[in-house]
mmCIF file of C-alpha atoms in Angstrom:
data_model
loop_
_atom_site.group_PDB
_atom_site.id
_atom_site.type_symbol
_atom_site.label_atom_id
_atom_site.label_comp_id
_atom_site.label_asym_id
_atom_site.label_seq_id
_atom_site.Cartn_x
_atom_site.Cartn_y
_atom_site.Cartn_z
ATOM 1 C CA MET K 1 -43.618 44.009 161.443
ATOM 2 C CA SER K 2 -45.052 45.321 158.196
ATOM 3 C CA ASN K 3 -42.877 45.304 155.105
ATOM 4 C CA GLU K 4 -42.913 48.965 154.145
ATOM 5 C CA ILE K 5 -40.231 48.325 151.508
ATOM 6 C CA LEU K 6 -42.672 46.067 149.678
ATOM 7 C CA ASP K 7 -45.239 48.857 149.863
ATOM 8 C CA ARG K 8 -42.719 51.173 148.185
ATOM 9 C CA VAL K 9 -41.858 48.613 145.510
ATOM 10 C CA ARG K 10 -45.391 47.753 144.408
ATOM 11 C CA PRO K 11 -46.002 51.093 142.614
ATOM 12 C CA LEU K 12 -42.783 50.442 140.653
ATOM 13 C CA LEU K 13 -43.892 47.061 139.333
ATOM 14 C CA PRO K 14 -45.901 48.210 136.279
ATOM 15 C CA ALA K 15 -42.862 50.076 134.927
ATOM 16 C CA ILE K 16 -40.564 47.150 135.754
ATOM 17 C CA ARG K 17 -42.961 44.865 133.862
ATOM 18 C CA GLU K 18 -42.917 47.243 130.892
ATOM 19 C CA ARG K 19 -39.103 47.229 130.873
ATOM 20 C CA ALA K 20 -38.834 43.422 130.878
ATOM 21 C CA THR K 21 -38.344 43.260 127.110
ATOM 22 C CA GLU K 22 -35.804 46.090 127.288
ATOM 23 C CA ALA K 23 -33.885 44.196 129.979
ATOM 24 C CA ASP K 24 -33.784 41.100 127.771
ATOM 25 C CA ARG K 25 -32.555 43.044 124.759
ATOM 26 C CA GLN K 26 -29.985 45.093 126.670
ATOM 27 C CA ARG K 27 -28.885 41.921 128.487
ATOM 28 C CA ARG K 28 -28.917 43.772 131.798
ATOM 29 C CA VAL K 29 -31.420 45.365 134.156
ATOM 30 C CA PRO K 30 -31.982 48.993 133.106
ATOM 31 C CA ALA K 31 -30.088 51.472 135.290
ATOM 32 C CA GLU K 32 -33.369 53.295 135.930
ATOM 33 C CA THR K 33 -34.823 50.197 137.572
ATOM 34 C CA ILE K 34 -31.780 49.754 139.821
ATOM 35 C CA ARG K 35 -32.025 53.395 140.898
ATOM 36 C CA GLU K 36 -35.707 52.971 141.725
ATOM 37 C CA LEU K 37 -35.101 49.838 143.772
ATOM 38 C CA GLN K 38 -32.235 51.541 145.597
ATOM 39 C CA ALA K 39 -34.419 54.547 146.387
ATOM 40 C CA ALA K 40 -37.074 52.201 147.755
ATOM 41 C CA GLY K 41 -34.497 50.709 150.146
ATOM 42 C CA VAL K 42 -34.580 47.191 148.715
ATOM 43 C CA PHE K 43 -30.827 46.617 148.812
ATOM 44 C CA THR K 44 -30.536 47.773 152.434
ATOM 45 C CA LEU K 45 -33.002 45.229 153.836
ATOM 46 C CA LEU K 46 -30.246 42.925 155.131
ATOM 47 C CA GLN K 47 -27.597 45.636 155.618
ATOM 48 C CA PRO K 48 -26.593 46.472 159.218
ATOM 49 C CA LYS K 49 -28.164 49.519 160.821
ATOM 50 C CA ARG K 50 -24.635 50.713 161.594
ATOM 51 C CA TYR K 51 -24.289 51.554 157.912
ATOM 52 C CA GLY K 52 -27.773 52.931 157.305
ATOM 53 C CA GLY K 53 -29.364 49.551 156.591
ATOM 54 C CA LEU K 54 -32.638 48.138 157.853
ATOM 55 C CA GLU K 55 -31.288 44.886 159.353
ATOM 56 C CA ARG K 56 -34.499 43.037 158.553
ATOM 57 C CA ASN K 57 -35.392 39.383 158.481
ATOM 58 C CA PRO K 58 -34.540 37.761 155.122
ATOM 59 C CA ALA K 59 -38.241 36.941 154.718
ATOM 60 C CA ASP K 60 -38.830 40.629 153.936
ATOM 61 C CA LEU K 61 -36.308 40.481 151.093
ATOM 62 C CA TYR K 62 -37.834 37.275 149.746
ATOM 63 C CA SER K 63 -41.309 38.847 149.624
ATOM 64 C CA VAL K 64 -39.936 41.727 147.564
ATOM 65 C CA VAL K 65 -38.001 39.373 145.294
ATOM 66 C CA ARG K 66 -41.091 37.303 144.482
ATOM 67 C CA GLU K 67 -43.136 40.329 143.444
ATOM 68 C CA VAL K 68 -40.333 41.887 141.401
ATOM 69 C CA ALA K 69 -39.633 38.549 139.691
ATOM 70 C CA ALA K 70 -43.323 38.183 138.889
ATOM 71 C CA ALA K 71 -43.065 41.443 136.949
ATOM 72 C CA CYS K 72 -39.654 40.768 135.372
ATOM 73 C CA PRO K 73 -37.744 37.579 136.213
ATOM 74 C CA SER K 74 -34.341 39.027 135.317
ATOM 75 C CA THR K 75 -34.907 42.029 137.565
ATOM 76 C CA GLY K 76 -36.145 39.744 140.328
ATOM 77 C CA TRP K 77 -33.040 37.583 139.991
ATOM 78 C CA VAL K 78 -30.677 40.558 140.278
ATOM 79 C CA THR K 79 -32.719 41.900 143.180
ATOM 80 C CA SER K 80 -32.317 38.565 144.953
ATOM 81 C CA VAL K 81 -28.571 38.077 144.602
ATOM 82 C CA VAL K 82 -27.525 41.708 144.995
ATOM 83 C CA GLY K 83 -30.027 42.104 147.820
ATOM 84 C CA VAL K 84 -28.720 39.123 149.786
ATOM 85 C CA HIS K 85 -25.022 40.043 149.622
ATOM 86 C CA PRO K 86 -25.151 42.675 152.404
ATOM 87 C CA TRP K 87 -26.064 39.837 154.768
ATOM 88 C CA GLN K 88 -22.872 37.932 153.925
ATOM 89 C CA ILE K 89 -20.678 41.036 154.017
ATOM 90 C CA SER K 90 -21.999 41.619 157.536
ATOM 91 C CA LEU K 91 -20.162 38.437 158.576
ATOM 92 C CA PHE K 92 -16.795 39.730 157.335
ATOM 93 C CA ASP K 93 -14.331 41.550 159.552
ATOM 94 C CA GLU K 94 -15.513 45.040 160.548
ATOM 95 C CA ALA K 95 -12.695 46.563 158.488
ATOM 96 C CA ALA K 96 -14.102 44.922 155.336
ATOM 97 C CA GLN K 97 -17.550 46.288 156.116
ATOM 98 C CA ASP K 98 -16.020 49.741 156.510
ATOM 99 C CA ASP K 99 -14.300 49.352 153.151
ATOM 100 C CA VAL K 100 -17.638 48.754 151.443
ATOM 101 C CA TRP K 101 -20.088 50.971 153.324
ATOM 102 C CA LYS K 102 -18.357 53.592 155.462
ATOM 103 C CA GLU K 103 -18.041 56.128 152.652
ATOM 104 C CA THR K 104 -20.644 54.654 150.256
ATOM 105 C CA PRO K 105 -23.525 53.087 152.222
ATOM 106 C CA ASP K 106 -25.443 52.563 148.973
ATOM 107 C CA ALA K 107 -22.677 50.462 147.370
ATOM 108 C CA LEU K 108 -23.948 47.356 145.588
ATOM 109 C CA VAL K 109 -22.101 44.023 145.438
ATOM 110 C CA SER K 110 -22.253 41.181 142.901
ATOM 111 C CA SER K 111 -20.778 37.700 143.247
ATOM 112 C CA SER K 112 -19.368 34.625 141.573
ATOM 113 C CA TYR K 113 -18.757 31.827 144.042
ATOM 114 C CA ALA K 114 -17.190 29.114 141.898
ATOM 115 C CA PRO K 115 -13.495 29.029 142.935
ATOM 116 C CA THR K 116 -12.025 29.489 139.474
ATOM 117 C CA GLY K 117 -9.223 31.955 140.275
ATOM 118 C CA THR K 118 -5.725 31.454 141.630
ATOM 119 C CA LEU K 119 -4.911 32.568 145.175
ATOM 120 C CA THR K 120 -1.405 33.071 146.514
ATOM 121 C CA GLU K 121 -0.622 33.922 150.127
ATOM 122 C CA VAL K 122 1.557 36.989 150.691
ATOM 123 C CA GLU K 123 2.340 39.150 153.673
ATOM 124 C CA GLY K 124 -0.856 40.748 154.984
ATOM 125 C CA GLY K 125 -3.181 38.884 152.676
ATOM 126 C CA TYR K 126 -3.343 37.293 149.220
ATOM 127 C CA ARG K 127 -2.718 37.914 145.526
ATOM 128 C CA LEU K 128 -5.677 36.940 143.366
ATOM 129 C CA THR K 129 -5.812 36.337 139.606
ATOM 130 C CA GLY K 130 -8.438 34.764 137.367
ATOM 131 C CA ARG K 131 -11.815 34.855 135.685
ATOM 132 C CA TRP K 132 -15.181 34.342 137.365
ATOM 133 C CA SER K 133 -18.430 33.830 135.447
ATOM 134 C CA PHE K 134 -22.142 34.408 136.077
ATOM 135 C CA SER K 135 -21.797 37.582 138.153
ATOM 136 C CA SER K 136 -25.390 38.798 137.988
ATOM 137 C CA GLY K 137 -25.920 42.554 138.096
ATOM 138 C CA SER K 138 -22.175 43.185 137.998
ATOM 139 C CA ASP K 139 -22.517 46.243 135.755
ATOM 140 C CA HIS K 140 -24.282 48.062 138.592
ATOM 141 C CA CYS K 141 -21.931 47.041 141.404
ATOM 142 C CA ARG K 142 -18.829 48.528 143.044
ATOM 143 C CA TRP K 143 -17.635 45.311 144.697
ATOM 144 C CA ALA K 144 -17.650 41.582 144.055
ATOM 145 C CA LEU K 145 -17.666 38.498 146.285
ATOM 146 C CA LEU K 146 -15.499 35.871 144.594
ATOM 147 C CA GLY K 147 -14.918 32.235 145.491
ATOM 148 C CA THR K 148 -11.373 30.976 145.689
ATOM 149 C CA LEU K 149 -9.288 28.229 147.278
ATOM 150 C CA ARG K 150 -6.440 28.706 149.742
ATOM 151 C CA PRO K 151 -3.979 25.818 149.236
ATOM 152 C CA GLY K 152 -3.785 23.448 152.177
ATOM 153 C CA LYS K 153 -0.571 23.024 154.103
ATOM 154 C CA ASN K 154 1.244 19.746 154.798
ATOM 155 C CA GLY K 155 -1.114 17.728 152.595
ATOM 156 C CA ALA K 156 -4.313 19.257 154.000
ATOM 157 C CA PRO K 157 -7.184 19.898 151.548
ATOM 158 C CA PRO K 158 -7.638 23.445 150.252
ATOM 159 C CA GLU K 159 -9.836 25.853 152.188
ATOM 160 C CA TYR K 160 -12.635 27.711 150.422
ATOM 161 C CA LEU K 161 -12.502 31.476 150.909
ATOM 162 C CA THR K 162 -14.829 34.225 149.742
ATOM 163 C CA ALA K 163 -12.755 37.224 148.680
ATOM 164 C CA LEU K 164 -14.218 40.735 148.672
ATOM 165 C CA VAL K 165 -12.765 42.770 145.805
ATOM 166 C CA PRO K 166 -13.408 46.425 144.767
ATOM 167 C CA ARG K 167 -14.366 47.403 141.221
ATOM 168 C CA THR K 168 -11.022 49.201 140.855
ATOM 169 C CA ASP K 169 -9.294 45.788 140.951
ATOM 170 C CA TYR K 170 -11.321 44.006 138.283
ATOM 171 C CA VAL K 171 -12.992 44.493 134.935
ATOM 172 C CA VAL K 172 -16.430 43.276 133.887
ATOM 173 C CA GLU K 173 -16.226 41.526 130.534
ATOM 174 C CA ASP K 174 -19.459 41.536 128.515
ATOM 175 C CA VAL K 175 -20.022 37.884 127.590
ATOM 176 C CA TRP K 176 -23.667 37.389 128.592
ATOM 177 C CA ASN K 177 -25.591 36.001 125.619
ATOM 178 C CA VAL K 178 -28.040 33.328 126.781
ATOM 179 C CA VAL K 179 -31.541 31.966 126.223
ATOM 180 C CA GLY K 180 -32.889 32.593 129.736
ATOM 181 C CA LEU K 181 -32.474 35.293 132.384
ATOM 182 C CA SER K 182 -31.027 37.334 129.555
ATOM 183 C CA GLY K 183 -31.567 40.596 131.414
ATOM 184 C CA THR K 184 -29.442 39.716 134.446
ATOM 185 C CA GLY K 185 -26.165 40.914 132.945
ATOM 186 C CA SER K 186 -24.376 37.941 134.498
ATOM 187 C CA ASN K 187 -21.042 38.795 132.937
ATOM 188 C CA ASP K 188 -17.497 37.658 133.700
ATOM 189 C CA ILE K 189 -15.221 39.297 136.248
ATOM 190 C CA VAL K 190 -11.537 39.337 135.314
ATOM 191 C CA ILE K 191 -8.668 40.058 137.720
ATOM 192 C CA ASP K 192 -4.994 40.405 136.919
ATOM 193 C CA ASP K 193 -3.030 40.097 140.163
ATOM 194 C CA ALA K 194 -5.066 42.027 142.750
ATOM 195 C CA PHE K 195 -4.128 42.272 146.413
ATOM 196 C CA VAL K 196 -6.784 41.058 148.863
ATOM 197 C CA PRO K 197 -6.020 42.058 152.474
ATOM 198 C CA VAL K 198 -6.651 39.335 155.001
ATOM 199 C CA HIS K 199 -9.673 41.145 156.463
ATOM 200 C CA ARG K 200 -11.431 40.868 153.099
ATOM 201 C CA ALA K 201 -11.345 37.066 153.032
ATOM 202 C CA TYR K 202 -14.012 34.991 154.770
ATOM 203 C CA SER K 203 -13.540 31.278 155.433
ATOM 204 C CA SER K 204 -16.132 28.641 154.605
ATOM 205 C CA LEU K 205 -15.132 26.878 157.827
ATOM 206 C CA GLU K 206 -16.529 29.796 159.821
ATOM 207 C CA GLN K 207 -19.485 30.096 157.475
ATOM 208 C CA ASN K 208 -20.473 26.456 157.907
ATOM 209 C CA GLU K 209 -20.258 26.837 161.685
ATOM 210 C CA LEU K 210 -22.583 29.869 161.531
ATOM 211 C CA ARG K 211 -19.974 32.285 162.792
ATOM 212 C CA GLY K 212 -17.918 35.144 161.454
ATOM 213 C CA PRO K 213 -15.896 38.087 162.767
ATOM 214 C CA GLY K 214 -18.659 40.466 161.785
ATOM 215 C CA GLN K 215 -20.932 39.002 164.444
ATOM 216 C CA GLN K 216 -18.914 40.917 167.039
ATOM 217 C CA VAL K 217 -20.426 44.179 165.799
ATOM 218 C CA ASN K 218 -23.569 42.918 164.063
ATOM 219 C CA THR K 219 -25.379 41.192 166.902
ATOM 220 C CA ASP K 220 -28.859 40.875 165.412
ATOM 221 C CA PRO K 221 -29.934 37.197 165.299
ATOM 222 C CA ILE K 222 -30.381 37.288 161.514
ATOM 223 C CA TYR K 223 -26.592 37.174 161.178
ATOM 224 C CA LYS K 224 -26.568 33.753 162.860
ATOM 225 C CA LEU K 225 -28.725 32.110 160.197
ATOM 226 C CA PRO K 226 -27.079 29.599 157.819
ATOM 227 C CA PHE K 227 -25.700 30.887 154.525
ATOM 228 C CA GLY K 228 -27.027 27.659 153.024
ATOM 229 C CA MET K 229 -30.552 28.860 153.674
ATOM 230 C CA VAL K 230 -30.234 32.639 153.341
ATOM 231 C CA PHE K 231 -28.550 32.597 149.927
ATOM 232 C CA SER K 232 -30.340 29.592 148.444
ATOM 233 C CA TYR K 233 -33.736 31.004 149.415
ATOM 234 C CA ALA K 234 -32.965 34.239 147.581
ATOM 235 C CA ILE K 235 -32.402 32.197 144.420
ATOM 236 C CA THR K 236 -35.475 29.992 144.775
ATOM 237 C CA ASN K 237 -37.798 32.835 145.714
ATOM 238 C CA ALA K 238 -36.843 34.533 142.445
ATOM 239 C CA ILE K 239 -37.899 31.382 140.584
ATOM 240 C CA VAL K 240 -41.117 31.117 142.614
ATOM 241 C CA GLY K 241 -41.858 34.757 141.743
ATOM 242 C CA CYS K 242 -41.231 33.915 138.111
ATOM 243 C CA ALA K 243 -43.904 31.202 138.386
ATOM 244 C CA GLU K 244 -46.302 33.601 140.116
ATOM 245 C CA GLY K 245 -45.913 36.070 137.267
ATOM 246 C CA ALA K 246 -46.537 33.364 134.678
ATOM 247 C CA TYR K 247 -49.615 32.249 136.598
ATOM 248 C CA SER K 248 -51.124 35.747 136.735
ATOM 249 C CA ALA K 249 -50.439 36.364 133.043
ATOM 250 C CA HIS K 250 -51.885 32.997 132.098
ATOM 251 C CA VAL K 251 -55.112 33.458 134.066
ATOM 252 C CA GLU K 252 -55.718 36.927 132.637
ATOM 253 C CA ARG K 253 -55.176 35.786 129.062
ATOM 254 C CA MET K 254 -57.204 32.593 129.397
ATOM 255 C CA LYS K 255 -60.234 34.516 130.693
ATOM 256 C CA GLU K 256 -60.666 35.902 127.182
ATOM 257 C CA ARG K 257 -59.164 33.177 125.007
ATOM 258 C CA VAL K 258 -61.444 31.224 122.686
ATOM 259 C CA ARG K 259 -60.464 27.857 121.186
ATOM 260 C CA LEU K 260 -61.781 27.989 117.624
ATOM 261 C CA SER K 261 -60.718 24.385 117.035
ATOM 262 C CA TYR K 262 -63.145 23.315 119.772
ATOM 263 C CA GLY K 263 -66.222 25.031 118.418
ATOM 264 C CA GLY K 264 -65.480 28.433 119.904
ATOM 265 C CA GLN K 265 -65.246 27.192 123.485
ATOM 266 C CA LYS K 266 -63.954 29.725 125.976
ATOM 267 C CA VAL K 267 -60.925 28.421 127.876
ATOM 268 C CA ALA K 268 -62.449 29.847 131.033
ATOM 269 C CA ALA K 269 -65.260 27.288 130.635
ATOM 270 C CA ASP K 270 -62.938 24.323 130.011
ATOM 271 C CA PRO K 271 -62.870 21.963 133.024
ATOM 272 C CA PHE K 272 -59.448 20.636 131.986
ATOM 273 C CA ALA K 273 -58.079 24.189 132.100
ATOM 274 C CA HIS K 274 -59.591 24.528 135.571
ATOM 275 C CA VAL K 275 -57.690 21.477 136.761
ATOM 276 C CA ARG K 276 -54.377 22.667 135.319
ATOM 277 C CA VAL K 277 -54.738 26.074 136.922
ATOM 278 C CA ALA K 278 -55.614 24.497 140.252
ATOM 279 C CA ARG K 279 -52.567 22.225 140.088
ATOM 280 C CA ALA K 280 -50.250 25.097 139.123
ATOM 281 C CA ALA K 281 -51.577 27.305 141.909
ATOM 282 C CA GLY K 282 -51.172 24.479 144.405
ATOM 283 C CA GLU K 283 -47.549 23.898 143.405
ATOM 284 C CA ILE K 284 -46.660 27.581 143.728
ATOM 285 C CA GLU K 285 -48.419 28.049 147.041
ATOM 286 C CA ALA K 286 -46.882 24.877 148.476
ATOM 287 C CA ALA K 287 -43.437 26.205 147.577
ATOM 288 C CA VAL K 288 -44.087 29.559 149.257
ATOM 289 C CA LEU K 289 -45.565 28.018 152.406
ATOM 290 C CA ALA K 290 -42.647 25.609 152.869
ATOM 291 C CA LEU K 291 -40.017 28.286 152.279
ATOM 292 C CA ASP K 292 -41.670 30.784 154.609
ATOM 293 C CA HIS K 293 -42.113 28.131 157.298
ATOM 294 C CA ASN K 294 -38.419 27.240 157.275
ATOM 295 C CA VAL K 295 -37.300 30.856 157.509
ATOM 296 C CA SER K 296 -39.698 31.437 160.372
ATOM 297 C CA GLU K 297 -38.578 28.341 162.266
ATOM 298 C CA GLN K 298 -34.858 29.007 161.907
ATOM 299 C CA THR K 299 -35.432 32.602 162.957
ATOM 300 C CA ARG K 300 -37.103 31.394 166.139
ATOM 301 C CA TYR K 301 -34.066 29.290 166.990
ATOM 302 C CA VAL K 302 -31.520 32.086 166.521
ATOM 303 C CA GLU K 303 -33.693 34.640 168.318
ATOM 304 C CA SER K 304 -33.905 32.321 171.335
ATOM 305 C CA GLY K 305 -30.162 31.706 171.280
ATOM 306 C CA GLU K 306 -30.596 28.008 170.520
ATOM 307 C CA GLU K 307 -28.570 26.015 168.034
ATOM 308 C CA ILE K 308 -30.467 25.206 164.849
ATOM 309 C CA PRO K 309 -30.817 21.393 164.696
ATOM 310 C CA GLU K 310 -29.119 19.738 161.744
ATOM 311 C CA ARG K 311 -32.403 18.176 160.650
ATOM 312 C CA VAL K 312 -34.032 21.613 160.470
ATOM 313 C CA ARG K 313 -31.166 22.931 158.366
ATOM 314 C CA LEU K 314 -31.310 19.949 156.047
ATOM 315 C CA ARG K 315 -35.060 20.256 155.706
ATOM 316 C CA ALA K 316 -34.655 23.885 154.680
ATOM 317 C CA ARG K 317 -32.401 22.868 151.812
ATOM 318 C CA ARG K 318 -34.749 20.012 150.907
ATOM 319 C CA ASP K 319 -37.676 22.415 150.642
ATOM 320 C CA GLN K 320 -35.562 24.938 148.753
ATOM 321 C CA VAL K 321 -34.806 22.602 145.848
ATOM 322 C CA LEU K 322 -38.347 21.228 145.928
ATOM 323 C CA GLY K 323 -39.598 24.828 145.766
ATOM 324 C CA THR K 324 -37.664 25.308 142.557
ATOM 325 C CA GLU K 325 -38.946 21.993 141.222
ATOM 326 C CA ARG K 326 -42.558 22.859 142.073
ATOM 327 C CA SER K 327 -42.246 26.237 140.374
ATOM 328 C CA LEU K 328 -40.930 24.626 137.200
ATOM 329 C CA HIS K 329 -43.761 22.092 137.247
ATOM 330 C CA ALA K 330 -46.308 24.898 137.587
ATOM 331 C CA ILE K 331 -44.831 26.846 134.694
ATOM 332 C CA GLU K 332 -44.755 23.753 132.494
ATOM 333 C CA MET K 333 -48.492 23.213 133.055
ATOM 334 C CA LEU K 334 -49.257 26.858 132.318
ATOM 335 C CA PHE K 335 -47.049 26.833 129.229
ATOM 336 C CA GLU K 336 -48.785 23.754 127.826
ATOM 337 C CA ASN K 337 -52.225 25.178 128.571
ATOM 338 C CA SER K 338 -51.448 28.481 126.847
ATOM 339 C CA GLY K 339 -51.442 27.028 123.341
ATOM 340 C CA GLY K 340 -49.532 28.517 120.422
ATOM 341 C CA HIS K 341 -49.497 31.926 122.070
ATOM 342 C CA SER K 342 -47.008 30.614 124.606
ATOM 343 C CA ILE K 343 -44.168 30.353 122.085
ATOM 344 C CA LYS K 344 -44.407 33.935 120.812
ATOM 345 C CA ARG K 345 -41.527 36.213 121.755
ATOM 346 C CA ASP K 346 -41.862 38.985 124.341
ATOM 347 C CA ASN K 347 -44.894 37.676 126.190
ATOM 348 C CA PRO K 348 -44.826 36.760 129.896
ATOM 349 C CA ILE K 349 -45.470 33.024 129.465
ATOM 350 C CA GLU K 350 -42.593 32.548 127.028
ATOM 351 C CA ARG K 351 -40.212 34.749 129.018
ATOM 352 C CA HIS K 352 -41.037 33.265 132.405
ATOM 353 C CA TRP K 353 -40.793 29.731 131.014
ATOM 354 C CA ARG K 354 -37.273 30.434 129.687
ATOM 355 C CA ASP K 355 -36.148 32.346 132.745
ATOM 356 C CA ALA K 356 -37.374 29.806 135.283
ATOM 357 C CA HIS K 357 -35.522 27.010 133.491
ATOM 358 C CA ALA K 358 -32.382 29.146 133.305
ATOM 359 C CA GLY K 359 -32.578 29.838 137.041
ATOM 360 C CA SER K 360 -33.066 26.162 137.803
ATOM 361 C CA VAL K 361 -29.558 25.273 136.546
ATOM 362 C CA HIS K 362 -27.894 27.379 139.249
ATOM 363 C CA VAL K 363 -25.698 25.062 141.307
ATOM 364 C CA ILE K 364 -27.787 25.726 144.430
ATOM 365 C CA ASN K 365 -30.699 24.001 142.661
ATOM 366 C CA ASP K 366 -29.010 20.601 142.392
ATOM 367 C CA VAL K 367 -32.139 18.718 143.460
ATOM 368 C CA GLU K 368 -30.698 15.232 143.835
ATOM 369 C CA ARG K 369 -27.688 16.413 145.833
ATOM 370 C CA ALA K 370 -29.791 18.385 148.311
ATOM 371 C CA LEU K 371 -32.313 15.577 148.693
ATOM 372 C CA ALA K 372 -29.510 13.072 149.190
ATOM 373 C CA MET K 373 -28.103 15.223 151.997
ATOM 374 C CA TYR K 374 -31.500 15.175 153.687
ATOM 375 C CA GLY K 375 -31.770 11.418 153.244
ATOM 376 C CA ARG K 376 -28.327 10.840 154.732
ATOM 377 C CA GLY K 377 -29.333 12.928 157.709
ATOM 378 C CA GLU K 378 -32.499 10.889 158.222
ATOM 379 C CA PHE K 379 -30.536 7.622 158.171
ATOM 380 C CA GLY K 380 -27.792 8.933 160.414
ATOM 381 C CA VAL K 381 -25.142 8.751 157.690
ATOM 382 C CA PRO K 382 -22.401 11.409 158.115
ATOM 383 C CA ILE K 383 -22.706 14.399 155.791
ATOM 384 C CA ASP K 384 -19.303 15.515 154.593
ATOM 385 C CA GLU K 385 -20.244 17.725 151.675
ATOM 386 C CA GLY K 386 -22.843 20.195 150.550
ATOM 387 C CA MET K 387 -24.013 23.541 151.861
ATOM 388 C CA TYR K 388 -26.788 23.690 154.401
#
């Protein structure tokens, strides 16, 4: 199936690229850009058809994310996380889906998954209080997905829950002042004793077992894919797109650059520059091929009704963190090969270098932890932690 949403987004990319500096300085994606992406249907790619969505394979979202991130990494990052949330909401109870989309099918949702708040059980649900950080795109969103812990009973460990909370129950506190991904507006969400009805809480136990109450009404196979792949691939594809944008900018600039210190040699004629570009391109393309392959393979399993083997799930997470690592390696080579120009403010190489490194510190990009999970799986050692 062709990705007509990508066809609608491509004409928007020059303007998104032009607004990249504005996004950095405003510390959020311009509202105009969000409106354009909404009009193009980007944020409905993973939304159920029952609510006017397109119910498409996550691969279609990832393709859009890479191209948007190539133009503006911050905008690509927000596109990735806000764009992937409809998939998770589709696993919640139908009543929660109605809360979000029945009256406002274009509602956008941000997130902050670290369980930093306090949850108390009450009749019919929970009371929630606390502060959550790094909620990308939160200024543009009407809802938030927030991580929290339900205390265990009789000595049992706490259970991780994702709580779905409306904008009327929280405030967005402007604290985002960072060196990379400055334009993502990843501000804090603050709640003072909000009620969360039980239907707006989704258990990690169900999530890890690839099930959820929403599957009763959303029967498309995409809603049986692992959260560990669907969400993590949104993050890494934004970083891969960041590398693709740096690569394109680097090649265009180096075609004309002359090294006066080397007797006026054109960089385009430098064999060492040729090697660096080849290595960078290889790293980026290897990342894309591995990511796309894993999405395709897991999709085949769920479409056939088969269980996704643990090794396939672990390999997907392995390739996800390696995709981030490869993208960073590519950008480092391009940055070094760009000379003094690469450290000047407001140029693509400098911005993409900063933004890719900022994206790499997201918890989902813990390379050693993900690789260790894969290694334990290969040796038959039980895996009792981690998301895959």
